[in-house]
Coordinates of C-alpha atoms in Angstrom, one line a residue:
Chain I
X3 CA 57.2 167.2 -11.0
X4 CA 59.2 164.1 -10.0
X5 CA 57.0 161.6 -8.1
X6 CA 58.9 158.3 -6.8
X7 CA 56.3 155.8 -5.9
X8 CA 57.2 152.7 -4.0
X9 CA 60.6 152.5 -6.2
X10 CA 63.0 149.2 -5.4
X11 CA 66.4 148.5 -6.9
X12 CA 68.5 145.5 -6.6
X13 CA 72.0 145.1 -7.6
X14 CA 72.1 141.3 -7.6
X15 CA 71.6 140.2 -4.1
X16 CA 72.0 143.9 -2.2
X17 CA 68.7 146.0 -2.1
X18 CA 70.1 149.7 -2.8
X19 CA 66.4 151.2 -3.0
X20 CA 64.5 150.1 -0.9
X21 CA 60.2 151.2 -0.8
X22 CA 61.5 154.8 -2.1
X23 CA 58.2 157.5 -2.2
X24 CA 58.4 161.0 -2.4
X25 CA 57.9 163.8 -4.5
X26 CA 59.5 166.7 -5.8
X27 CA 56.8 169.9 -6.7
X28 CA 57.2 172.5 -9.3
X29 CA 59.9 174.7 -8.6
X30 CA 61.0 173.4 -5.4
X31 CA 64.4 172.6 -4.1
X32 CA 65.2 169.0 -2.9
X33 CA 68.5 168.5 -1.3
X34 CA 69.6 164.6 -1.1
X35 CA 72.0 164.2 2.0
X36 CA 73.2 160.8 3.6
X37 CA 76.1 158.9 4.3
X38 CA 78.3 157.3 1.3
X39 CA 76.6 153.9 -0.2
X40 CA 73.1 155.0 1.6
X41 CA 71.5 155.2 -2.2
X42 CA 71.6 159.1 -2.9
X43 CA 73.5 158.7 -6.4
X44 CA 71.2 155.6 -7.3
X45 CA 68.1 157.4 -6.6
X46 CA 68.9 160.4 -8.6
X47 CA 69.9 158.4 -11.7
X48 CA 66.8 156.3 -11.6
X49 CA 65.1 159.5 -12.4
X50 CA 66.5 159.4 -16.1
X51 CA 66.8 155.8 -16.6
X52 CA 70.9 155.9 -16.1
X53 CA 70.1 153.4 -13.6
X54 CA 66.6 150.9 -13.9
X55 CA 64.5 149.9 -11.7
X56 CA 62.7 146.9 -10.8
X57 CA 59.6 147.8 -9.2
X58 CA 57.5 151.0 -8.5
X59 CA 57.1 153.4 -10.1
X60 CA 58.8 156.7 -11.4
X61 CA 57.1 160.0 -13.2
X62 CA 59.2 162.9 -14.4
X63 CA 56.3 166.0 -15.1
X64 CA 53.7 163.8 -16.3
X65 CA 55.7 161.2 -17.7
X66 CA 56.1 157.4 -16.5
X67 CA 60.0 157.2 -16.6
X68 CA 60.0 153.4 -17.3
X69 CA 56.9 153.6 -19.6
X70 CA 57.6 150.8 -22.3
X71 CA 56.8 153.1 -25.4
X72 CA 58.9 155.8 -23.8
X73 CA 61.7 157.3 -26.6
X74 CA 64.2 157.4 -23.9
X75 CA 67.1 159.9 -25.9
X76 CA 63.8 162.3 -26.5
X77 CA 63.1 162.1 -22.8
X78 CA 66.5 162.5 -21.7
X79 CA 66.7 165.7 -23.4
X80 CA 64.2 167.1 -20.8
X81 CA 66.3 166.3 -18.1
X82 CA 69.1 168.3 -17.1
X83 CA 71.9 166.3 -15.6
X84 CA 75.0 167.1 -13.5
X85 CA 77.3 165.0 -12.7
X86 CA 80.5 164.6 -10.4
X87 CA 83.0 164.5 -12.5
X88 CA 81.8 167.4 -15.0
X89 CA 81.7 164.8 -18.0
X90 CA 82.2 167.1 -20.4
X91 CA 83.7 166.3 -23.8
X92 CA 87.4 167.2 -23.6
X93 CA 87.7 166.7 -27.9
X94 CA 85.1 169.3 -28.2
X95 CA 85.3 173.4 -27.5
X96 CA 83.2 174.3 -24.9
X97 CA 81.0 175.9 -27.4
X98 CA 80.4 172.5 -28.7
X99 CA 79.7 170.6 -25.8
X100 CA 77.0 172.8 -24.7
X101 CA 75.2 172.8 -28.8
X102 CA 76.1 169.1 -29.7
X103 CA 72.7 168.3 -28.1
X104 CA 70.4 170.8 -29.4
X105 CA 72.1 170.5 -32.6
X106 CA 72.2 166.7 -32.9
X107 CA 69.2 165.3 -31.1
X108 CA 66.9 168.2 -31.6
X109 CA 67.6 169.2 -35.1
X110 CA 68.1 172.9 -34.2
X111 CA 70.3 175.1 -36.6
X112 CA 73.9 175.6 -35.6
X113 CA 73.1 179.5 -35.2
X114 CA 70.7 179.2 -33.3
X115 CA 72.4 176.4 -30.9
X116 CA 75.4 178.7 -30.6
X117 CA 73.0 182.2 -29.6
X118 CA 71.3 180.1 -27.3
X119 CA 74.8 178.6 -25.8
X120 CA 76.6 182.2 -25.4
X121 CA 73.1 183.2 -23.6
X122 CA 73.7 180.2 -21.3
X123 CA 77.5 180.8 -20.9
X124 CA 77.0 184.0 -19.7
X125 CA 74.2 183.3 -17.0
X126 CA 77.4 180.6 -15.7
X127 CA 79.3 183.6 -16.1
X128 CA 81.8 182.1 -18.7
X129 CA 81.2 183.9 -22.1
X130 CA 84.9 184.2 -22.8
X131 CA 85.5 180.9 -22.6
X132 CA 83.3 179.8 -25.5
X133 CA 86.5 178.6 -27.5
X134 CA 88.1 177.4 -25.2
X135 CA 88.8 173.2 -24.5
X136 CA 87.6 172.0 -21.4
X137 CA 91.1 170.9 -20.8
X138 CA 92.3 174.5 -20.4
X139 CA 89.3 175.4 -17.8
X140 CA 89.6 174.9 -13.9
X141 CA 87.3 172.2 -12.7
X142 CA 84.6 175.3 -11.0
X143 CA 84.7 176.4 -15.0
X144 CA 84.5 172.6 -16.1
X145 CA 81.1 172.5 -13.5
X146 CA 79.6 175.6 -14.6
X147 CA 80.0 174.5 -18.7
X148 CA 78.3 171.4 -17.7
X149 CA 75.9 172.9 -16.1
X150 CA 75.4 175.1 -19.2
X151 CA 75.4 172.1 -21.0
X152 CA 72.5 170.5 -19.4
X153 CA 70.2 173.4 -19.3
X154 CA 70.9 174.2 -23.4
X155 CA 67.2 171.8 -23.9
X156 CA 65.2 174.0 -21.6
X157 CA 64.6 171.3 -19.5
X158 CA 61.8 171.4 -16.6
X159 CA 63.9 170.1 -14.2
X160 CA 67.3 169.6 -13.3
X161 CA 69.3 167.2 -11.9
X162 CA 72.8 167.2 -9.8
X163 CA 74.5 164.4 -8.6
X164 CA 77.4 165.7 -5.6
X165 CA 78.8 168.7 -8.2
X166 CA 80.8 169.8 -5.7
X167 CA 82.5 166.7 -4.8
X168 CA 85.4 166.6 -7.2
X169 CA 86.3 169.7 -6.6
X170 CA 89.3 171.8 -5.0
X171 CA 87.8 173.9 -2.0
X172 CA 88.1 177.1 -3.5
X173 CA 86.3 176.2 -6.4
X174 CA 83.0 174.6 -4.8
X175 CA 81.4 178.4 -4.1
X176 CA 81.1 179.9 -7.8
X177 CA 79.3 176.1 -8.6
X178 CA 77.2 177.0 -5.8
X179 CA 76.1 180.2 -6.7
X180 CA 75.4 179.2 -10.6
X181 CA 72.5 176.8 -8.5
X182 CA 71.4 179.1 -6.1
X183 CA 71.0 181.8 -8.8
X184 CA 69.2 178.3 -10.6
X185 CA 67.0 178.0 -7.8
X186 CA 66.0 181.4 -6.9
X187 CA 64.9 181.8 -10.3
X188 CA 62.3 179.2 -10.0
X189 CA 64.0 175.8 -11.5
X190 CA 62.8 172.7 -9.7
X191 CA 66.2 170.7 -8.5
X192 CA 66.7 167.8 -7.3
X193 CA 70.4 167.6 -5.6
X194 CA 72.5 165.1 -4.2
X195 CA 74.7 167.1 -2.3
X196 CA 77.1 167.1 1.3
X197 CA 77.1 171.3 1.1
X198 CA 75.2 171.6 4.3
X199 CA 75.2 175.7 4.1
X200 CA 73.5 175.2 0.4
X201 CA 70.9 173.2 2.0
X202 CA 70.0 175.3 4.4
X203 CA 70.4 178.5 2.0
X204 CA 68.1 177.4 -0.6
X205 CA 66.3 173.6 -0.2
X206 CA 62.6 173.4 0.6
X207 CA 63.5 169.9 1.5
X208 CA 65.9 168.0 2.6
X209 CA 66.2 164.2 2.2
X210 CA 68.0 162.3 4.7
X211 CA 69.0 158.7 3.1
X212 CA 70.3 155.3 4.4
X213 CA 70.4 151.9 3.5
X214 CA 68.7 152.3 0.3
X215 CA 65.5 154.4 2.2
X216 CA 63.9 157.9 2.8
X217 CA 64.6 158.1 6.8
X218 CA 63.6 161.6 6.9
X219 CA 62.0 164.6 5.1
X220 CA 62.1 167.9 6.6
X221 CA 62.6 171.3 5.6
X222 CA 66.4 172.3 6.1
X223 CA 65.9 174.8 9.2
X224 CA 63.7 171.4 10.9
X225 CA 66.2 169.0 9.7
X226 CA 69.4 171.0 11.3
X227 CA 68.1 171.7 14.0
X228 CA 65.8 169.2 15.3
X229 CA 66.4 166.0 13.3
X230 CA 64.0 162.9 14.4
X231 CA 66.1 159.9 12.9
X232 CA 68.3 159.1 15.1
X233 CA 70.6 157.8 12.3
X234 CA 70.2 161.5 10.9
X235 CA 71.6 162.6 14.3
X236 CA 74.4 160.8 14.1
X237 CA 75.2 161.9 10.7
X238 CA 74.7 165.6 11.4
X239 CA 76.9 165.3 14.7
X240 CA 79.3 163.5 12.9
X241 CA 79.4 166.7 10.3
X242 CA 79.9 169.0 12.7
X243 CA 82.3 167.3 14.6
X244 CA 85.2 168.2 12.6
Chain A
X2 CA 124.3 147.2 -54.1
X3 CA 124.0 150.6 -55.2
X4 CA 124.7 149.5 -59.1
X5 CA 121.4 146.6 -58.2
X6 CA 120.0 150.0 -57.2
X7 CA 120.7 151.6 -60.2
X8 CA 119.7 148.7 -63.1
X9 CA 117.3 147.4 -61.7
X10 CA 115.2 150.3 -59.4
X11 CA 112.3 150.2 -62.0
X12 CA 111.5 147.0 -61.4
X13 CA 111.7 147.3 -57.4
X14 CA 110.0 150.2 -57.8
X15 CA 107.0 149.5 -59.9
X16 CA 107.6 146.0 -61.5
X17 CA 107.0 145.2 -64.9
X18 CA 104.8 149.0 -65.5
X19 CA 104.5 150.6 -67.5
X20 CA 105.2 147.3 -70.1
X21 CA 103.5 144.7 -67.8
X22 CA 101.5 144.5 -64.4
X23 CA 102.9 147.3 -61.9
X24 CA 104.7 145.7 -59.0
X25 CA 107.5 145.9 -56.7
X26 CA 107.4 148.9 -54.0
X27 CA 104.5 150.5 -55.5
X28 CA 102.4 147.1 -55.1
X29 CA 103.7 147.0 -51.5
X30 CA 102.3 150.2 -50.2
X31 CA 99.2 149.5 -52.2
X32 CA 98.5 147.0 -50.5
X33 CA 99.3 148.3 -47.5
X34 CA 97.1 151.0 -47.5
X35 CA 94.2 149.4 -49.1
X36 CA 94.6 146.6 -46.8
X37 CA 94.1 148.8 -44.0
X38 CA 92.0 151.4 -45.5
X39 CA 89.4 148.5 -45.5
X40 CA 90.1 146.9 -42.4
X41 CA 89.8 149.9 -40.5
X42 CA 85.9 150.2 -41.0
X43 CA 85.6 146.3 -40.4
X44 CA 87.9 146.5 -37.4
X45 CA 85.4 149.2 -35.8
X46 CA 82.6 146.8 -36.3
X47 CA 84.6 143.9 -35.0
X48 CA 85.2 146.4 -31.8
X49 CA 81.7 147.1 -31.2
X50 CA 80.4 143.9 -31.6
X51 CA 83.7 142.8 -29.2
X52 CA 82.4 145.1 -26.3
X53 CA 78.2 145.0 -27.4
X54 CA 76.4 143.3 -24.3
X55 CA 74.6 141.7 -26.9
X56 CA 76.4 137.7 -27.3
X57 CA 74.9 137.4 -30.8
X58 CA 77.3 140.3 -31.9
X59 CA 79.9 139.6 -28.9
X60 CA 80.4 135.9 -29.0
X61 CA 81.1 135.6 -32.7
X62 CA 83.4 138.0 -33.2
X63 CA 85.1 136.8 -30.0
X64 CA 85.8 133.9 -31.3
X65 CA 86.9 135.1 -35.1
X66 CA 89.6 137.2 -33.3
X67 CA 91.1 134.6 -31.1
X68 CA 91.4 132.6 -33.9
X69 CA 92.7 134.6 -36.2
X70 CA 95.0 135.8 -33.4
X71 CA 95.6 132.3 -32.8
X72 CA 96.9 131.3 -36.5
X73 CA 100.2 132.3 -38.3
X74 CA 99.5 134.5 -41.3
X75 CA 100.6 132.7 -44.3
X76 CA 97.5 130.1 -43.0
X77 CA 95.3 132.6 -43.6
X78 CA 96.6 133.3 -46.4
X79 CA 96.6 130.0 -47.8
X80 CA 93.0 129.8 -47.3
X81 CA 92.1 132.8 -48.9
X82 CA 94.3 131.6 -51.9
X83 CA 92.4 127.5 -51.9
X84 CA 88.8 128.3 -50.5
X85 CA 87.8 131.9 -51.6
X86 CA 87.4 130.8 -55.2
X87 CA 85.6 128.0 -54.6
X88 CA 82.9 130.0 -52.3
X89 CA 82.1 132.3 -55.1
X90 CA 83.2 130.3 -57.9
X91 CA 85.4 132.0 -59.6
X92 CA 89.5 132.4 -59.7
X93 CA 91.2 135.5 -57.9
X94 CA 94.1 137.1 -58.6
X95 CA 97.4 136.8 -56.2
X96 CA 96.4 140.9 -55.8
X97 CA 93.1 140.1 -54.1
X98 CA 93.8 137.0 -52.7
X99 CA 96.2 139.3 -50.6
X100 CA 94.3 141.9 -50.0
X101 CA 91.4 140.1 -48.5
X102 CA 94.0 138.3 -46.1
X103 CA 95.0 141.6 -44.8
X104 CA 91.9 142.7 -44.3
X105 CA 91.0 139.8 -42.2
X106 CA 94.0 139.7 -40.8
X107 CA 94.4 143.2 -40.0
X108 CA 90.8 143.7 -38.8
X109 CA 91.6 141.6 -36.2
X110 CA 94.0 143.0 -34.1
X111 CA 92.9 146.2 -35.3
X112 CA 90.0 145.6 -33.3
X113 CA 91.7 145.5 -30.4
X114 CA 93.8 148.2 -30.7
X115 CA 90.2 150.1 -31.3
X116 CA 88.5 147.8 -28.4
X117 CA 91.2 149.5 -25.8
X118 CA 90.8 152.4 -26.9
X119 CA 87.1 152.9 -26.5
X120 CA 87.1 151.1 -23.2
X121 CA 90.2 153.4 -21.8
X122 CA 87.5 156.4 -21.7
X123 CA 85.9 156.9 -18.7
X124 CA 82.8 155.7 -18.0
X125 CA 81.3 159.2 -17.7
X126 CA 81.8 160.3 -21.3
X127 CA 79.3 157.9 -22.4
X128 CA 77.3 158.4 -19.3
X129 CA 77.1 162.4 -20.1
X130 CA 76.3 161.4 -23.6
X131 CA 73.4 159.1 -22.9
X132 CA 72.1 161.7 -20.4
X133 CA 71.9 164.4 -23.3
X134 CA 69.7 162.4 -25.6
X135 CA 72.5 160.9 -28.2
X136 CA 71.6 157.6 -29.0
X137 CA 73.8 154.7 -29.1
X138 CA 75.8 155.6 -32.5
X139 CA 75.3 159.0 -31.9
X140 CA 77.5 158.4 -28.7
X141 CA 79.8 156.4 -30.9
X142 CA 80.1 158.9 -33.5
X143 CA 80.3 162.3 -31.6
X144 CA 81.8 161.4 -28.4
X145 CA 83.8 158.0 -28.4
X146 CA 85.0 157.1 -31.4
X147 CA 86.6 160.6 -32.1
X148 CA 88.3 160.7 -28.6
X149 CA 89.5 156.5 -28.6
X150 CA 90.7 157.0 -32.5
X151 CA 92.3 159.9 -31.7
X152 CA 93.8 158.1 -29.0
X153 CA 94.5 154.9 -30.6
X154 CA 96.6 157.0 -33.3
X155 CA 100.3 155.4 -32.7
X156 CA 99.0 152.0 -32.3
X157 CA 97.5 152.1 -35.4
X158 CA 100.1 153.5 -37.5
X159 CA 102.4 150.9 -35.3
X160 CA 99.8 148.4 -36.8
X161 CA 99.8 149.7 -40.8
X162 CA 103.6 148.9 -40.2
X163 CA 103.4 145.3 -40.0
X164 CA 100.8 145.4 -42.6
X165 CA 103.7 146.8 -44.6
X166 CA 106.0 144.1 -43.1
X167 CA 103.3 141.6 -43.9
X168 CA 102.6 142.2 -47.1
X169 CA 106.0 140.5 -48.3
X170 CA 104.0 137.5 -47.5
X171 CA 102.5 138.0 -50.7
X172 CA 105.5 136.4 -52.5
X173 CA 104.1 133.1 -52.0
X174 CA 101.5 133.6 -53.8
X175 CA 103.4 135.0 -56.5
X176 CA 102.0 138.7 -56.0
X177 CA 104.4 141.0 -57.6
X178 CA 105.0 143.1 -54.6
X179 CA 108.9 144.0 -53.8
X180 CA 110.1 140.8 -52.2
X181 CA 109.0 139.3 -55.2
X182 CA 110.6 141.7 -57.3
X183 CA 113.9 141.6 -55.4
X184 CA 113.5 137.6 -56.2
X185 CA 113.3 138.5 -60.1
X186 CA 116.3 140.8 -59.9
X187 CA 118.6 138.2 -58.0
X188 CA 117.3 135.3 -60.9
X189 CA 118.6 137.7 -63.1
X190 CA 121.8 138.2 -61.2
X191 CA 122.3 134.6 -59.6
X192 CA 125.6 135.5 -58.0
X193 CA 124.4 138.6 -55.5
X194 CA 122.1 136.9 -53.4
X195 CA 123.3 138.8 -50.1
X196 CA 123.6 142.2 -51.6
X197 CA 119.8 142.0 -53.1
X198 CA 118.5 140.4 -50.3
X199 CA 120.6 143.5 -47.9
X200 CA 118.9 145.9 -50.4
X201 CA 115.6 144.8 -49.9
X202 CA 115.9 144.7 -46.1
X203 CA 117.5 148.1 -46.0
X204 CA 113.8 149.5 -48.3
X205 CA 111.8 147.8 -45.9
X206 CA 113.4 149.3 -42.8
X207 CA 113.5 152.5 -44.3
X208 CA 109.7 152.5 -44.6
X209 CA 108.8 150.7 -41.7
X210 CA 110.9 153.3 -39.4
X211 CA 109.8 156.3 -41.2
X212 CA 106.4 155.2 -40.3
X213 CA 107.5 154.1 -37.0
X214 CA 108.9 157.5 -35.9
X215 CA 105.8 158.9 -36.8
X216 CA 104.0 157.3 -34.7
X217 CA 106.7 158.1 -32.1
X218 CA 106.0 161.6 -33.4
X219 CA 102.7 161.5 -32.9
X220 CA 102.5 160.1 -29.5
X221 CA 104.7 162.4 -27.9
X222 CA 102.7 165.3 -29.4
X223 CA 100.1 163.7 -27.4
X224 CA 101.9 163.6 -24.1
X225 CA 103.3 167.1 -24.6
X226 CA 99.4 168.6 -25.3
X227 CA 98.4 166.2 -22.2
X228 CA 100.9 167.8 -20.1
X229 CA 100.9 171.1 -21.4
X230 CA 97.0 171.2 -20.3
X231 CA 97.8 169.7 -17.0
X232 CA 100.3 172.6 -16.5
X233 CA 97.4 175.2 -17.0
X234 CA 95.2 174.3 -14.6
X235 CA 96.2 174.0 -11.1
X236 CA 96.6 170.7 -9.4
X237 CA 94.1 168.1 -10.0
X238 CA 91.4 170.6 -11.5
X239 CA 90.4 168.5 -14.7
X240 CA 88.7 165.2 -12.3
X241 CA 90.7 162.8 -14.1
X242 CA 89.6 163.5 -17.3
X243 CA 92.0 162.8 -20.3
X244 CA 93.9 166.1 -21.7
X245 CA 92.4 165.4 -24.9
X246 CA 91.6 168.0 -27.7
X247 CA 91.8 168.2 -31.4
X248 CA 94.4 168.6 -33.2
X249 CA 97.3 171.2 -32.1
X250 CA 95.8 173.7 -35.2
X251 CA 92.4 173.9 -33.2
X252 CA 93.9 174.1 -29.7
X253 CA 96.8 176.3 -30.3
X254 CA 94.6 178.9 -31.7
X255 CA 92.6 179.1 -28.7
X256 CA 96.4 179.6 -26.4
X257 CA 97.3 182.7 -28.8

């Protein structure tokens, strides 16, 4: 589903991917872990050209992501994307953030945006908030619209970079269970993520990143326990420790 | 200064109309509006080619801001007034001469009020756009340019009021705005000079700070919707993002 294949990234001078191969199948669970600046974010948004690369090669189901013919806003609309900080349109009612796509870039009929949208709003469990500015919602609300958002184009796959990160404590579990509910029912995800217990609750694989490289692959229940890297060590003891 | 008001308020209000060409007051605000009525679209233009990554779009109108920033006014005006009709051959009147000063004049630092705006969003709205297919002016036209106009609101009307200001300008090139009429109606007088001349400062501040509280208006009904949200949700639940919304129609309906 998404292949990476000997993918490098330079920022100027400082190599942030470095040699990157590995694959995400159909349906399958990836979990991104690492420490802060190790490449995590970068990799994920290589995936739909938010960031480019430089060499190597990226497909996303069948599709080279930095083909030259590529119509990138078509493509885009095939890949669902979370991000930190929600990103959601705070002029627009919650409603409208999650249709402005399907209505905009895929010509659908506003009707038929807005069914689709209450469908998706009450999978996230928000249906009453449909009116509602994204001002007015908690950031767990703000999360779940977004990810509402991003699934409104069907997409094959989806993406999350840390959707946890920015928010309060209390707020990180009913994100959580909008993905696992995701995952169970067969999406193929690909997650940047530091929730440890969601790793280990619903990965296939986990992906331990530093310095711009893959230093491990394992399934989670391998990874926990018996991580090879020692720089994985380190970063799991460090975890724990407090 | 109230009998000036009272012999001669035709004239400072519409000039020689309905006998000859309309002027005075009326002249004023038409200029004012048109003038920024067409520099606004320009003044987005100017914006976007002011932040486009592209120097063929950038550098240009760089460089036509800072020197129209750079210059007083009435040069500009004198330009328009010497060189326009020679570029297209034909004479303009004093009307058009000022209006296309405006517009240039206005688009200028328009643009910049319109340049902040747009790069005072985060990052991630046009990130989050991009990732949901919009194209470039899609972006623009559904996700930025509502939010940074919207925004931008006070500084702009802040901005139609020295095109108000500016307009008097005008008078050089004998365009019959109100200055110019207030000139007329102290030729006529030749002894009243201070109490014309206090009459037509007193119009022009009572326009300019009508418009001026407005925009005071405005803004704080910003602020209070900003921190009215921020009241709603607890702590620091909204990730930074600006309390933004539509106007207080849409988003008090959703508070019922």
């Amino acid at each position: 589903m998404i292949i990476f294949s000997d993918v490098n990234k330079w920022y100027g001078n400082y190599h942030a991917l470095v040699n990157v191969s590995a694959q995400v199948k159909r349906g399958e669970v990836v979990v991104v872990c690492g420490p802060s600046g190790s490449g995590k974010s970068t990799l994920i948004r290589t995936v739909n050209r938010l960031e480019d690369i430089q060499q190597g090669q990226i497909a996303f189901d069948g599709q080279d992501v930095n083909a030259s013919g590529l119509d990138l806003n078509k493509f885009r609309t095939r890949v669902g994307f979370v991000f930190q900080q929600f990103n959601l349109f705070p002029h627009l009612s919650v409603l409208e953030n999650i249709i402005l796509s399907p209505t905009r870039v895929n010509g659908l009929k506003r009707a038929a945006a807005r069914e689709k949208a209450m469908g998706l709003l009450e999978r996230v469990g928000l249906s009453s908030k449909a009116d509602a500015y994204p001002g007015q919602l908690s950031g767990g609300q703000q999360q779940r619209v977004a990810i509402a958002r991003a699934l409104a184009m069907d997409p094959p796959a989806m993406l999350f970079d840390e959707p946890t990160s920015a928010l309060d404590p209390e707020m990180v579990g009913e994100v959580l269970n909008v993905m696992k509910s995701l995952a169970r029912e067969g999406m193929t995800m690909m997650c940047v993520t530091h929730e440890m217990g969601f790793a280990r609750e619903v990965a296939d694989q986990v992906w331990f990143m530093d310095a711009g490289t893959i230093l491990e692959k394992a399934a989670p229940e391998k990874f926990f326990s018996r991580p090879e890297h020692p720089r994985a060590q380190r970063f799991l003891s460090d975890l724990r420790s407090h | 200064m109230f009998d000036i008001l009272h012999n001669y308020w035709e004239l400072l209000l519409m000039g020689q109309y309905p006998h000859g060409a309309l002027g005075g007051l009326a002249i004023t605000l038409i200029l004012s509006l048109l003038g920024l009525g067409l520099a606004f679209p320009v003044s987005i233009l100017l914006a976007l080619a002011r932040i486009s990554p592209m120097a063929i779009f950038r550098v240009p109108a760089t460089m036509l801001v800072y020197t129209i920033r750079g210059i007083p006014l009435i040069m500009v005006i004198f330009w328009v007034y010497f060189f326009l009709p020679l570029l297209i051959g034909r004479t303009i009147t004093g009307f058009t001469t000022m209006l296309c000063t405006l517009v240039i004049y206005q688009s200028a630092y328009l643009c910049e009020v319109i340049r902040a705006g747009i790069e005072a969003l985060p990052k991630g709205q046009l990130e989050a756009s991009r990732a949901l297919g919009l194209g470039y002016f899609r972006t623009l036209r559904f996700v930025i340019l509502p939010q940074a106009l919207y925004n931008m609101m006070p500084s702009m009307i802040s901005q139609f009021v020295s095109t108000i200001k500016e307009t008097s300008l005008g008078y050089v090139i004998n365009v019959p705005e109100l200055t110019f009429a207030a000139n007329q109606v102290n030729n006529q007088l030749l002894t009243q000079p201070l109490a014309v001349f206090s009459l037509l400062a007193l119009i022009y501040f009572v326009l300019c700070f009508s418009f001026t509280e407005l925009a005071d208006y405005i803004e704080r009904r910003i602020t209070r919707k900003r921190a009215g949200r921020a009241r709603k949700n607890s702590g620091n639940a909204t990730g930074g993002l600006p309390f933004v919304t539509l106007p207080a129609t849409a988003a008090s309906k959703e508070n019922s």
